[in-house]
Structures are given as structure tokens and as C-alpha cells.
Amino acid sequence: MESMNIISGRMLKRRVSRVLMHGLILMFLVYLLFPLIWMISTSFKPTPEIYSGIPTLIPEVFTIEHYLTVLEEERLLVSILNSLYVGIVTAIIVVLISLPAAYALTRYRTSVNKLVMGWILTSQIFPAILIMIPLFIILRSLHLTDSLSGLVLVYVVWDIPFVLWMLQGYVKEIPVELEEAAAIDGATQGQIIFKIIMPLLLPAVGAAVLFAFISAWNEFFFALVLLKSPDLTTLPVELARYTGIEGQARTGPLAAASFIATIPSIVLFAILRKWFSSGALQGAVKG
Amino acid sequence: MANSVTLTRTPRNRNLDQLQLLLPIMVPVLLLSFIPLIRGIYIGFTDYELGGQINFSGLDNYRIMMQDRFFWRSMGVGFLWTAIVTALQIGLGMILALLLNQGLRWTSLYSVLMLVPWAMPPIVRGLMWRQIYSPDTGALNLILTQMGIIDNPINWLASFEWALPAIIVAGVWGEVPKAALFFLAGLKTIPGSLYEAAELDGASAFRKFRHITLPMMKPIMAAVVSLSFMWNFNAFGLIWILTQGGPGGLTRLPMLAAYEEAFRYGYVGYAAAIGNVMVIIISVFLFFYLKVQLKERTG
């Protein structure tokens, strides 16, 4: 054994530190995932087991009764569809109008830039309470309260600062030479933006779409204030209703509905997983 | 930075071109963000009550605020909450990002899993943590009693001792992924050659972190700290669902105070005034923080 040299000692050390690092990451993941796992587990437990006083991570008796209860309620289904609609439309509009703007901000250097970038930063400072009431008054005069289009409009405006800031950082990385070549070939500005810049920025555009969708899917208070008709509510508003009078006694159905509300986000993250980890962007820029 | 795509156009055209591209964002932002905001700030200087007339009242709201001990208390809680949550999320987010940047196996799986809390609707985050903390069916009580650490279940969210720590744990939980994601993106931009050079000089992992990673990450750190401070100080949804500001106003953050003034008591003018004070506090913090940051970078 003594003949084992320093090199294998170092390899051992490296292996130990690698195991330690995996261990640390797993501790983080337990913290970050446990509440979700507990919620999923609760959603599949029959009501007596929920109240049994014994913490079981895997339900002893497996039931989908809570999901059936939830799906029998038409309002919840409608609210899921409303949320999907609002999220998708918001995401598409935000990216379609922010990409040209991001391009304009990086490629043209005029006095407008400081104004726009200044606004992006300052807009983050203001609490929603300052905007809520005047916004309601303005939207009412446009007949856009209690309408999904009105809500989409609000979310688009709400998401622009972050998406714009994110995209312009990426546009900056793209060498101008690529566009020059296209411009010489007679490409219009729109073609340059959507045919050259956008494909190169696919990971960033994907991340922006994801961000816009999720922030619309998740948003609660504007929806609560702006939407009044029961058939127009979004999922978060509908969920909040569960916590009201009936909430306390309905732990199971609430867990089931909460899990349903989380599924689209998880699916989207899984789809975009490659984009997050891929070096596609760096390759395109450096190569 | 002159660039030759635009050289082919005259300056006047360039301004027009740019404006054309910016118009689709400028109109909605002006109409639904800028104008409402200006009006909101103005309402903070009126005695507007829900359904009533809007009359300018100068600094009256702010005089009332000086005497309002509920306001001062919520500011105190707000600072405590913001400082602790921001510090923890920066620290933990950085550690997590560093771990995920080691080129370990399963890193991309880890990165996706880590984002789960961020992907969840805030309302679900609140509902989930309510289930964890619930006195009769909550995981925390069940596990702690099973392990024999506590004898009787604790009503965490209604307890004067535990309510604030409980919402902080839940708050940090939702923010760590965001911070880690930003930091990870930043770490990826540091050229590997810097580390290789340091390794040749025999630098330890800590020295590499201290002298390469940290300085290179400074701009991103500054951005994340600034944004987190704003977001945390303006936090609302999670706490509203968990405690509604209770017990006894112990977790009543400034936004909850403003919301209650406006929508429970109808004092819209006063609520907007609280909003204005929050804006001033955040601006002052950012001014000094960024000043220090910029000084260090140029010095």
C-alpha cells in the first residue's frame, strides 16, 4: 500500500471533494424541493391519512380523489385555460416588441437610450400599490377592465423592462459584421432582426419567452383587481378562493389544485433545459 | 462605438429608424406604466379615500405618518426582512452557483431542479409553506414530534417567536434559485485561462475565488443585490398568504401596510404616501450602495 504514490492520493482527495460537493448540492435540493414533494404527496393521500399525525412521504394509501374533486369543478378548468391563454399571448407579444427595441438600443446610440435604460431601472423601484389604482381608472376608461385583453396588456408592460434588459445584453454580444454582410446583400432592418439576430439569440429568446410566460401565469394581484367575471378568472385567483372559507378543511383538494397550477412551469423548464445548459450562444458569438 | 451597418444611413434617418423600432414598447409603457405611476405619486399628496373626491393635501399624509407607530413598526420589520433575506439569498445563491459550475456530473439536471421554486406561482408557494407550517397536518410539526425534538405541535405562523423566521425561510427559499441562476450565468463568462494561470502559480481554491471570481463577479453582484433589495422590500404575495401580516403586525411588511390602508380601510391617499416613502428609501439605499460599488471598481 505504501507504494501508492502521491498522484493517487490527490485523486482520492479530488474524489472526496467531489462527493462532498454532490452532497452539498443535494442538501440545497432537499431545501428547494421538499415543499413541492410534500405537497404532491399530500395531494395523493386520502383525507384520514393527511390528518393521521404521521409524516409519510409516500402515501400509504394512494388516491386520486382530490384530483377528481378539483376537476369536477368547471371553474377551475376554465381558469386554467384563461391562464394559459394570457401567459402565451403575453409571452409572444413581449418578445416580438422587445427584440426590435433591444436591437435599437444596442445598435443605435442616441439620447433616447439613456432615457429608456433609465426608465427600465427606475420602474423597478416603484411598489405596485402606486400603480394599481390609477391603472384601474385608465383601463376602465378604455373599457379594458374585466377583460383578458386588458390583463395581457398590463402583463406585457410589466414584463418589458426585464425582457428588454435581458435581450439587449445578448444583442450586444453579436458581432456587427454578421449584419453588415446581410445589409450589403440588401436585407431590411426587419429581416436582419428576425432572420439573423433572432436565430442567433434562440437561447436568450427562449429564456425571455419563458420568463414572460411564467410571470403572467403566476401573477395574482392585478388579476384579482382587474377581473370580476367568474368565467374570466386566472388560476392564481381561483386558488386563492380555496383558501377562503372552505380552505381550512380542504387540504387535499388544495394540494391537488396547487400541483396542477405548477405543472406548466415545470414542463416548460424541462423543455428549455437544453437551452439553459447549452453553450450554443457562446459558440455562435465566438466562432 | 460607430458601426458600419448604420454608417450607410444619415443621422436623421438613424434617429427615425431607432424610434420606429422603439415605438411598440414606448406607447404601452407610457400609457400603462409611466402615466399611472405619475398619478399614483400625486395621489400620495392628496386625501383621496376610496370612492371620494381627490383633493390636494400637501404634506398632511406625511405628518400623520410621523405619528403613526404602526407605520414605523412596519418599516422596521421591512428592513429586518429585506436585510436578512437579501443576505441569505446572495450567500446561498453564490454557493449553489459555484457548486454547479464545477463541471460535476448531473449538473444540468441539478440546475433544472434548482429552478423549481422559482417556477411556482407565488400563491402556490404560499399555500405550500402553509402546509409545511400547519399546526395539525404540517410536515414540520410531524417530523419534529416524531424525532422527539418538540412535544407539542407549534403554530409557527401565529407564534411571536417563530413567525418571522418562518416567513424568512420561505422567502429565501423562493429567491435562492433566481440569485443562483444570475451568478451561474456570470461565472460562465469568466475566461478559464485566468484560473489556469493561477493554478500554475499554485493558488488555492480560496485564493482563486477571492482574487479572480469575486472581482469578476462584482458587476453581477451589484445588479443582483440592487434588484433583490428592491424586490424584497416590496414583497407582498407570499407573506399575505402565510400570515396576512400577523401575529399582531409582527410580519406586516410596508407593502402589506399600504395594501391594508388602501383596500381594507379605504385610505388610498395615505397608502400611496406610504408607497412614496418606500420609493425614497429604496432610492437612498441604491444611491449609496452603487456609489460604493462604483468607487471600488474604478479605484
Coordinates of C-alpha atoms in Angstrom, one line a residue:
Chain A
M1 CA 0.0 0.0 0.0
E2 CA 2.9 2.4 0.7
S3 CA 3.9 2.2 -2.8
M4 CA 0.8 4.1 -3.8
N5 CA 2.2 7.4 -4.8
I6 CA 1.2 11.0 -4.3
I7 CA -0.8 11.0 -7.5
S8 CA -3.4 8.5 -6.3
G9 CA -3.5 10.4 -3.0
R10 CA -4.5 13.5 -5.0
M11 CA -7.1 11.6 -7.0
L12 CA -8.6 10.3 -3.7
K13 CA -8.7 13.8 -2.4
R14 CA -10.4 15.0 -5.6
R15 CA -12.9 12.2 -5.4
V16 CA -13.7 13.0 -1.8
S17 CA -14.2 16.7 -2.6
R18 CA -16.4 15.7 -5.5
V19 CA -18.6 13.6 -3.2
L20 CA -18.8 16.4 -0.8
M21 CA -19.9 18.8 -3.5
H22 CA -22.6 16.5 -4.6
G23 CA -23.7 16.1 -1.0
L24 CA -23.9 19.9 -0.6
I25 CA -25.9 20.3 -3.8
L26 CA -28.3 17.6 -2.6
M27 CA -28.8 19.4 0.6
F28 CA -29.8 22.5 -1.4
L29 CA -32.1 20.4 -3.4
V30 CA -33.8 19.0 -0.4
Y31 CA -34.5 22.5 0.9
L32 CA -35.6 23.7 -2.5
L33 CA -37.7 20.6 -3.4
F34 CA -39.1 19.3 -0.2
P35 CA -42.2 21.7 0.0
L36 CA -43.2 20.6 -3.5
I37 CA -42.7 16.9 -2.8
W38 CA -44.7 17.2 0.4
M39 CA -47.5 19.0 -1.5
I40 CA -47.6 16.3 -4.2
S41 CA -47.6 13.6 -1.5
T42 CA -50.4 15.3 0.3
S43 CA -52.4 15.5 -2.9
F44 CA -52.4 11.7 -3.3
K45 CA -53.2 10.9 0.4
P46 CA -56.8 10.1 1.5
T47 CA -58.1 12.7 3.9
P48 CA -57.8 10.5 7.1
E49 CA -54.1 9.9 6.3
I50 CA -53.5 13.6 5.9
Y51 CA -54.8 14.1 9.5
S52 CA -53.2 10.9 10.9
G53 CA -50.4 12.8 12.6
I54 CA -47.7 10.6 11.0
P55 CA -45.4 12.1 8.4
T56 CA -45.5 9.8 5.4
L57 CA -43.6 11.0 2.3
I58 CA -45.0 8.2 0.2
P59 CA -48.8 7.8 0.7
E60 CA -49.7 4.5 2.4
V61 CA -52.9 4.5 0.5
F62 CA -52.8 6.1 -2.9
T63 CA -55.8 8.0 -4.1
I64 CA -56.7 10.4 -6.9
E65 CA -59.9 11.5 -5.2
H66 CA -58.7 15.1 -4.6
Y67 CA -57.8 15.5 -8.3
L68 CA -61.3 14.3 -9.3
T69 CA -62.8 16.7 -6.8
V70 CA -60.9 19.5 -8.3
L71 CA -61.5 18.6 -11.9
E72 CA -65.2 18.3 -11.3
E73 CA -65.2 22.0 -10.7
E74 CA -65.7 23.6 -14.0
R75 CA -64.5 27.0 -12.8
L76 CA -61.0 25.6 -12.1
L77 CA -60.7 24.2 -15.6
V78 CA -61.8 27.5 -17.1
S79 CA -59.3 29.3 -15.0
I80 CA -56.5 27.1 -16.2
L81 CA -57.4 27.8 -19.8
N82 CA -57.6 31.5 -19.1
S83 CA -54.1 31.4 -17.5
L84 CA -52.7 29.5 -20.4
Y85 CA -54.2 32.0 -22.9
V86 CA -53.0 35.0 -21.0
G87 CA -49.5 33.6 -20.5
I88 CA -48.9 32.5 -24.1
V89 CA -50.2 35.7 -25.7
T90 CA -48.2 37.9 -23.2
A91 CA -45.0 36.0 -23.9
I92 CA -45.3 36.2 -27.7
I93 CA -46.2 39.9 -27.7
V94 CA -43.5 40.9 -25.2
V95 CA -40.7 39.2 -27.2
L96 CA -41.9 40.4 -30.6
I97 CA -41.9 44.0 -29.5
S98 CA -38.9 43.8 -27.2
L99 CA -36.4 42.2 -29.6
P100 CA -36.5 45.1 -32.1
A101 CA -36.3 47.6 -29.2
A102 CA -33.4 45.7 -27.8
Y103 CA -31.7 45.9 -31.2
A104 CA -32.4 49.6 -31.5
L105 CA -30.9 50.3 -28.1
T106 CA -27.7 48.4 -28.7
R107 CA -27.0 49.3 -32.4
Y108 CA -28.1 53.0 -32.3
R109 CA -26.5 55.2 -29.8
T110 CA -28.8 58.2 -29.4
S111 CA -30.1 60.3 -26.5
V112 CA -33.1 58.1 -26.4
N113 CA -31.0 55.2 -25.0
K114 CA -30.3 56.8 -21.6
L115 CA -34.0 57.7 -21.3
V116 CA -35.2 54.1 -22.0
M117 CA -32.5 52.4 -19.9
G118 CA -33.1 54.9 -17.1
W119 CA -36.8 54.0 -17.2
I120 CA -36.0 50.3 -17.1
L121 CA -34.1 50.7 -13.9
T122 CA -36.4 53.3 -12.2
S123 CA -39.5 51.4 -13.0
Q124 CA -38.3 48.5 -10.7
I125 CA -38.2 50.8 -7.7
F126 CA -41.9 51.6 -7.5
P127 CA -44.1 49.3 -5.5
A128 CA -47.2 48.0 -7.2
I129 CA -49.5 49.9 -4.9
L130 CA -48.6 53.2 -6.5
I131 CA -49.6 52.0 -9.9
M132 CA -52.6 49.8 -9.1
I133 CA -55.4 52.4 -8.6
P134 CA -54.5 54.8 -11.4
L135 CA -54.1 51.9 -13.8
F136 CA -57.5 50.6 -12.9
I137 CA -59.0 54.1 -13.6
I138 CA -57.2 54.3 -17.0
L139 CA -58.2 50.8 -18.1
R140 CA -61.8 51.4 -17.1
S141 CA -61.9 54.4 -19.4
L142 CA -60.6 52.2 -22.2
H143 CA -63.2 49.5 -21.3
L144 CA -60.4 47.1 -20.6
T145 CA -61.2 46.1 -17.1
D146 CA -62.7 42.7 -16.6
S147 CA -61.2 41.6 -19.9
L148 CA -58.4 39.2 -20.6
S149 CA -57.0 41.5 -23.3
G150 CA -56.7 44.3 -20.7
L151 CA -54.8 41.9 -18.4
V152 CA -52.5 40.8 -21.3
L153 CA -51.7 44.5 -21.9
V154 CA -50.8 45.1 -18.2
Y155 CA -48.6 42.0 -18.1
V156 CA -46.8 43.0 -21.4
V157 CA -46.0 46.4 -19.9
W158 CA -45.0 44.8 -16.6
D159 CA -42.6 42.3 -18.3
I160 CA -41.0 44.7 -20.8
P161 CA -38.3 46.2 -18.6
F162 CA -36.7 42.8 -17.6
V163 CA -37.1 41.2 -21.1
L164 CA -35.6 44.3 -22.8
W165 CA -32.7 44.5 -20.4
M166 CA -32.0 40.8 -20.8
L167 CA -32.2 40.8 -24.6
Q168 CA -30.1 43.9 -25.2
G169 CA -27.3 42.4 -23.2
Y170 CA -27.3 39.4 -25.6
V171 CA -27.6 41.5 -28.8
K172 CA -24.5 43.4 -27.7
E173 CA -22.6 40.2 -27.9
I174 CA -23.4 39.6 -31.5
P175 CA -20.7 40.9 -33.8
V176 CA -21.9 43.6 -36.2
E177 CA -20.0 42.0 -39.0
L178 CA -22.8 39.5 -39.4
E179 CA -25.3 42.2 -40.1
E180 CA -23.0 44.2 -42.4
A181 CA -22.8 41.2 -44.7
A182 CA -26.6 41.0 -44.7
A183 CA -27.0 44.7 -45.2
I184 CA -24.7 44.7 -48.2
D185 CA -26.9 41.9 -49.6
G186 CA -29.8 44.3 -49.3
A187 CA -31.6 42.9 -46.2
T188 CA -34.0 45.2 -44.5
Q189 CA -33.8 46.0 -40.8
G190 CA -36.7 43.7 -40.0
Q191 CA -35.1 40.9 -41.9
I192 CA -31.8 41.5 -40.0
I193 CA -33.6 41.4 -36.7
F194 CA -35.8 38.4 -37.2
K195 CA -33.7 36.4 -39.6
I196 CA -30.2 36.9 -38.3
I197 CA -30.3 38.2 -34.8
M198 CA -33.3 36.1 -33.5
P199 CA -31.9 32.7 -34.6
L200 CA -28.5 33.5 -33.1
L201 CA -30.3 34.5 -29.8
L202 CA -32.5 31.5 -29.7
P203 CA -31.5 30.5 -26.2
A204 CA -31.9 34.1 -24.9
V205 CA -35.2 34.5 -26.7
G206 CA -36.3 31.2 -25.2
A207 CA -35.4 32.3 -21.8
A208 CA -37.3 35.6 -22.4
V209 CA -40.4 33.7 -23.6
L210 CA -40.2 31.5 -20.5
F211 CA -39.8 34.5 -18.2
A212 CA -42.7 36.3 -19.7
F213 CA -45.0 33.3 -19.7
I214 CA -44.2 32.3 -16.1
S215 CA -44.6 35.8 -14.7
A216 CA -48.0 36.1 -16.4
W217 CA -49.1 32.6 -15.4
N218 CA -48.1 33.3 -11.8
E219 CA -49.4 36.9 -11.4
F220 CA -52.1 37.4 -8.8
F221 CA -52.9 40.9 -7.7
F222 CA -53.5 42.7 -11.0
A223 CA -55.7 39.7 -12.0
L224 CA -57.5 40.0 -8.6
V225 CA -58.2 43.7 -9.0
L226 CA -58.9 43.8 -12.8
L227 CA -61.1 40.7 -13.4
K228 CA -64.5 40.4 -11.9
S229 CA -66.5 37.8 -14.0
P230 CA -66.2 34.3 -12.7
D231 CA -65.5 32.9 -16.1
L232 CA -62.5 35.2 -16.7
T233 CA -60.5 34.5 -13.5
T234 CA -57.0 33.1 -13.8
L235 CA -55.7 30.2 -11.9
P236 CA -54.0 32.0 -9.0
V237 CA -57.1 34.0 -8.3
E238 CA -59.1 30.8 -8.3
L239 CA -56.7 29.1 -6.0
A240 CA -56.8 32.0 -3.6
R241 CA -60.6 31.4 -3.4
Y242 CA -59.9 27.9 -2.0
T243 CA -58.0 29.4 1.0
G244 CA -61.1 31.3 2.0
I245 CA -64.0 30.0 4.0
E246 CA -63.7 26.4 2.7
G247 CA -59.9 26.4 2.6
Q248 CA -59.1 25.0 6.0
A249 CA -61.0 21.8 5.7
R250 CA -59.8 21.1 2.2
T251 CA -56.1 20.4 2.5
G252 CA -56.3 17.5 -0.1
P253 CA -58.0 19.3 -3.0
L254 CA -56.0 22.4 -2.3
A255 CA -52.8 20.4 -2.7
A256 CA -54.1 18.8 -5.9
A257 CA -55.0 22.2 -7.4
S258 CA -51.7 23.7 -6.4
F259 CA -49.8 20.9 -8.1
I260 CA -51.9 21.3 -11.3
A261 CA -51.0 25.0 -11.2
T262 CA -47.3 24.2 -11.1
I263 CA -47.2 21.6 -13.9
P264 CA -46.9 24.1 -16.9
S265 CA -44.0 25.8 -15.3
I266 CA -42.2 22.6 -14.6
V267 CA -42.9 21.3 -18.2
L268 CA -41.6 24.5 -19.7
F269 CA -38.4 24.3 -17.6
A270 CA -37.8 20.8 -18.7
I271 CA -38.2 21.7 -22.3
L272 CA -35.9 24.7 -22.0
R273 CA -33.4 22.7 -20.0
K274 CA -31.1 22.2 -23.0
W275 CA -31.1 25.9 -23.7
F276 CA -30.0 26.7 -20.2
S277 CA -27.1 24.4 -20.2
S278 CA -26.0 24.6 -23.9
G279 CA -23.2 26.8 -24.9
A280 CA -24.9 27.4 -28.2
L281 CA -24.9 31.1 -27.8
Q282 CA -21.3 31.4 -26.8
G283 CA -20.4 29.2 -29.8
A284 CA -22.2 31.4 -32.3
V285 CA -20.6 34.5 -31.0
K286 CA -17.1 33.3 -30.7
G287 CA -16.9 31.1 -33.7
Chain B
M1 CA -18.9 52.7 -30.9
A2 CA -19.5 53.5 -34.6
N3 CA -20.8 50.6 -36.6
S4 CA -20.9 50.3 -40.3
V5 CA -24.4 49.0 -40.7
T6 CA -25.6 52.4 -39.6
L7 CA -22.9 54.3 -41.4
T8 CA -24.8 53.8 -44.7
R9 CA -27.7 55.9 -43.2
T10 CA -27.8 59.6 -42.5
P11 CA -28.1 60.7 -38.8
R12 CA -31.6 61.9 -39.2
N13 CA -32.7 58.6 -40.6
R14 CA -30.9 56.8 -37.8
N15 CA -33.0 58.6 -35.2
L16 CA -36.1 57.8 -37.1
D17 CA -35.1 54.2 -37.6
Q18 CA -34.5 53.8 -33.9
L19 CA -37.7 55.5 -32.9
Q20 CA -39.6 53.2 -35.2
L21 CA -38.2 50.2 -33.5
L22 CA -38.8 51.6 -30.0
L23 CA -42.4 52.8 -30.6
P24 CA -44.1 49.4 -30.0
I25 CA -42.7 49.4 -26.4
M26 CA -42.9 53.1 -25.8
V27 CA -46.6 53.6 -26.3
P28 CA -47.8 50.9 -23.9
V29 CA -45.2 51.7 -21.3
L30 CA -46.1 55.4 -21.4
L31 CA -49.8 54.7 -21.2
L32 CA -49.9 51.9 -18.7
S33 CA -46.8 52.4 -16.6
F34 CA -45.5 55.9 -16.8
I35 CA -48.7 57.9 -16.6
P36 CA -50.3 55.7 -13.9
L37 CA -47.2 56.0 -11.9
I38 CA -47.1 59.8 -12.0
R39 CA -50.7 59.8 -11.0
G40 CA -50.0 57.4 -8.2
I41 CA -47.2 59.6 -6.8
Y42 CA -49.6 62.6 -7.0
I43 CA -52.3 60.7 -5.1
G44 CA -49.8 60.3 -2.3
F45 CA -50.2 64.1 -1.8
T46 CA -54.0 64.0 -1.6
D47 CA -56.6 63.0 0.9
Y48 CA -58.2 60.6 -1.6
E49 CA -60.4 57.9 0.0
L50 CA -62.0 55.1 -1.9
G51 CA -65.0 56.4 -3.8
G52 CA -64.4 60.0 -2.6
Q53 CA -63.0 63.2 -4.2
I54 CA -59.3 63.7 -4.9
N55 CA -58.2 66.9 -3.0
F56 CA -54.6 68.0 -2.8
S57 CA -53.5 68.0 0.8
G58 CA -49.8 68.8 0.6
L59 CA -47.7 67.0 3.2
D60 CA -50.6 66.1 5.5
N61 CA -50.2 62.4 4.9
Y62 CA -46.5 62.5 5.8
R63 CA -47.3 64.5 9.0
I64 CA -49.7 61.7 10.0
M65 CA -47.2 59.1 9.1
M66 CA -44.6 60.6 11.5
Q67 CA -47.0 59.9 14.4
D68 CA -48.2 56.6 13.1
R69 CA -46.5 53.9 15.1
F70 CA -47.9 51.1 13.0
F71 CA -46.2 52.7 10.0
W72 CA -42.8 52.8 11.9
R73 CA -43.2 49.3 13.0
S74 CA -43.9 48.0 9.5
M75 CA -40.8 49.9 8.3
G76 CA -38.7 48.2 11.0
V77 CA -40.0 44.8 10.0
G78 CA -39.4 45.7 6.4
F79 CA -35.8 46.5 6.9
L80 CA -35.1 43.4 9.0
W81 CA -36.8 41.1 6.5
T82 CA -35.1 42.8 3.5
A83 CA -31.6 42.7 5.0
I84 CA -31.8 39.0 6.2
V85 CA -33.5 37.6 3.0
T86 CA -31.2 39.6 0.7
A87 CA -28.0 38.5 2.5
L88 CA -29.1 34.8 2.7
Q89 CA -30.2 34.6 -0.9
I90 CA -26.9 36.2 -2.1
G91 CA -24.8 33.9 0.1
L92 CA -26.6 30.7 -0.6
G93 CA -27.2 31.6 -4.3
M94 CA -23.4 32.2 -4.7
I95 CA -22.5 28.9 -3.0
L96 CA -25.0 27.0 -5.2
A97 CA -23.8 28.6 -8.4
L98 CA -20.2 27.8 -7.5
L99 CA -21.1 24.2 -6.9
L100 CA -23.0 24.0 -10.2
N101 CA -20.0 25.5 -12.0
Q102 CA -17.6 22.7 -11.1
G103 CA -18.3 20.6 -14.1
L104 CA -19.8 17.8 -11.9
R105 CA -21.9 15.1 -13.3
W106 CA -25.7 15.7 -13.4
T107 CA -25.1 19.5 -13.3
S108 CA -27.7 20.2 -15.9
L109 CA -30.3 18.1 -14.0
Y110 CA -29.4 19.9 -10.8
S111 CA -29.8 23.3 -12.5
V112 CA -33.3 22.5 -13.7
L113 CA -34.4 21.0 -10.3
M114 CA -33.0 24.1 -8.5
L115 CA -35.2 26.3 -10.6
V116 CA -38.4 24.6 -9.4
P117 CA -39.3 27.1 -6.6
W118 CA -38.9 30.0 -9.0
A119 CA -41.2 28.3 -11.5
M120 CA -44.0 28.1 -9.0
P121 CA -46.8 30.7 -8.8
P122 CA -46.2 32.8 -5.7
I123 CA -49.7 31.9 -4.5
V124 CA -48.8 28.2 -4.6
R125 CA -45.5 28.9 -2.8
G126 CA -47.5 30.5 0.0
L127 CA -50.1 27.6 0.0
M128 CA -47.2 25.1 0.1
W129 CA -45.4 26.7 3.0
R130 CA -48.7 27.0 4.8
Q131 CA -49.0 23.2 4.6
I132 CA -45.4 22.8 5.8
Y133 CA -46.1 25.1 8.8
S134 CA -49.7 23.9 9.5
P135 CA -50.2 23.1 13.2
D136 CA -52.2 19.9 12.7
T137 CA -51.1 18.4 9.3
G138 CA -47.8 20.3 8.6
A139 CA -44.7 18.4 7.8
L140 CA -42.5 20.4 10.1
N141 CA -44.5 19.6 13.2
L142 CA -45.0 16.0 12.3
I143 CA -41.3 15.5 11.7
L144 CA -40.1 17.3 14.8
T145 CA -42.6 15.5 17.0
Q146 CA -41.6 12.1 15.5
M147 CA -37.9 12.9 16.1
G148 CA -38.8 13.9 19.7
I149 CA -37.4 17.4 19.3
I150 CA -40.7 19.0 20.3
D151 CA -43.5 17.6 22.4
N152 CA -46.4 19.6 21.2
P153 CA -47.1 21.0 17.7
I154 CA -46.1 24.6 17.3
N155 CA -48.4 27.0 15.4
W156 CA -45.4 28.5 13.6
L157 CA -47.1 31.3 11.7
A158 CA -49.1 32.5 14.7
S159 CA -46.2 32.4 17.1
F160 CA -44.4 35.6 18.1
E161 CA -41.1 33.8 18.2
W162 CA -41.4 31.8 15.0
A163 CA -43.5 33.8 12.6
L164 CA -40.6 36.0 11.3
P165 CA -38.1 33.2 10.9
A166 CA -40.8 31.1 9.3
I167 CA -41.5 33.6 6.6
I168 CA -37.8 34.3 6.1
V169 CA -37.1 30.6 5.4
A170 CA -40.0 30.6 2.9
G171 CA -38.8 33.9 1.4
V172 CA -35.2 32.9 0.9
W173 CA -36.4 29.5 -0.5
G174 CA -38.2 31.3 -3.4
E175 CA -35.3 33.7 -4.1
V176 CA -32.2 31.5 -4.0
P177 CA -32.8 29.9 -7.4
K178 CA -33.0 33.4 -9.1
A179 CA -29.8 34.5 -7.5
A180 CA -28.0 31.2 -8.3
L181 CA -29.2 31.5 -12.0
F182 CA -27.8 35.0 -12.3
F183 CA -24.5 34.0 -10.6
L184 CA -24.1 30.9 -12.7
A185 CA -24.5 32.9 -15.9
G186 CA -21.9 35.3 -14.6
L187 CA -19.4 32.5 -13.7
K188 CA -19.7 31.2 -17.2
T189 CA -18.4 34.4 -18.6
I190 CA -15.1 34.3 -16.6
P191 CA -12.4 33.1 -19.0
G192 CA -10.9 29.7 -17.9
S193 CA -7.4 31.0 -18.8
L194 CA -7.4 33.2 -15.7
Y195 CA -7.8 30.1 -13.5
E196 CA -5.3 28.1 -15.4
A197 CA -2.7 30.9 -14.9
A198 CA -3.5 31.0 -11.2
E199 CA -3.2 27.2 -10.9
L200 CA 0.3 27.3 -12.5
D201 CA 1.2 29.7 -9.7
G202 CA -0.2 27.2 -7.2
A203 CA -3.1 29.3 -6.0
S204 CA -5.5 27.6 -3.6
A205 CA -9.2 27.3 -4.4
F206 CA -10.0 30.1 -1.8
R207 CA -7.4 32.4 -3.3
K208 CA -8.8 31.8 -6.8
F209 CA -12.3 32.7 -5.5
R210 CA -11.0 35.8 -3.6
H211 CA -8.8 37.2 -6.4
I212 CA -10.4 36.1 -9.6
T213 CA -14.1 35.0 -9.2
L214 CA -15.2 37.8 -6.8
P215 CA -13.7 40.7 -8.7
M216 CA -15.0 39.4 -12.0
M217 CA -18.4 38.9 -10.5
K218 CA -18.7 42.4 -9.0
P219 CA -21.0 43.9 -11.6
I220 CA -23.4 41.0 -11.4
M221 CA -23.3 41.0 -7.6
A222 CA -24.1 44.7 -7.7
A223 CA -27.0 44.1 -10.0
V224 CA -28.4 41.2 -8.0
V225 CA -28.1 42.9 -4.7
S226 CA -29.8 46.0 -6.0
L227 CA -32.7 44.1 -7.6
S228 CA -33.1 41.8 -4.6
F229 CA -33.2 44.7 -2.2
M230 CA -36.0 46.3 -4.2
W231 CA -38.0 43.1 -4.7
N232 CA -37.7 42.0 -1.1
F233 CA -38.5 45.4 0.3
N234 CA -41.6 45.4 -2.0
A235 CA -42.6 41.8 -1.1
F236 CA -46.2 41.1 -0.7
G237 CA -47.9 37.9 -2.0
L238 CA -46.1 35.2 -0.1
I239 CA -46.5 37.0 3.3
W240 CA -50.0 37.9 2.6
I241 CA -50.9 34.2 2.2
L242 CA -48.8 33.0 5.0
T243 CA -49.6 35.4 7.9
Q244 CA -51.5 38.4 6.5
G245 CA -49.1 40.5 8.5
G246 CA -49.8 38.8 11.8
P247 CA -49.4 37.8 14.6
G248 CA -50.0 41.3 15.9
G249 CA -48.4 43.1 13.0
L250 CA -45.2 41.2 13.6
T251 CA -44.8 40.4 9.9
R252 CA -46.6 43.4 8.5
L253 CA -44.2 44.5 5.8
P254 CA -44.5 48.0 4.3
M255 CA -46.4 46.7 1.2
L256 CA -48.9 44.9 3.5
A257 CA -49.4 48.1 5.5
A258 CA -50.0 50.1 2.3
Y259 CA -52.4 47.5 0.9
E260 CA -54.4 47.4 4.1
E261 CA -54.6 51.2 4.2
A262 CA -56.0 51.2 0.7
F263 CA -58.2 48.2 0.4
R264 CA -59.2 47.5 4.0
Y265 CA -59.7 51.0 5.3
G266 CA -60.0 52.9 2.0
Y267 CA -57.3 55.5 2.7
V268 CA -56.0 55.4 -0.8
G269 CA -54.1 58.7 -0.5
Y270 CA -52.3 57.6 2.7
A271 CA -51.5 54.2 1.1
A272 CA -49.9 56.0 -1.9
A273 CA -48.0 58.2 0.5
I274 CA -46.5 55.1 2.1
G275 CA -45.6 53.9 -1.4
N276 CA -43.8 57.2 -2.0
V277 CA -41.8 56.9 1.2
M278 CA -40.8 53.4 0.2
V279 CA -39.6 54.7 -3.1
I280 CA -37.4 57.3 -1.4
I281 CA -35.9 54.7 1.0
I282 CA -35.1 52.3 -1.9
S283 CA -33.6 55.2 -3.9
V284 CA -31.4 56.3 -1.0
F285 CA -30.2 52.7 -0.4
L286 CA -29.4 52.2 -4.1
F287 CA -27.6 55.6 -4.4
F288 CA -25.2 54.8 -1.5
Y289 CA -24.8 51.1 -2.4
L290 CA -24.0 51.8 -6.1
K291 CA -21.7 54.7 -5.2
V292 CA -19.6 52.4 -3.0
Q293 CA -19.6 49.7 -5.7
L294 CA -18.5 52.1 -8.5
K295 CA -15.8 53.7 -6.3
E296 CA -14.3 50.3 -5.6
R297 CA -14.3 49.4 -9.3
T298 CA -12.6 52.4 -10.5
G299 CA -10.2 52.6 -7.5

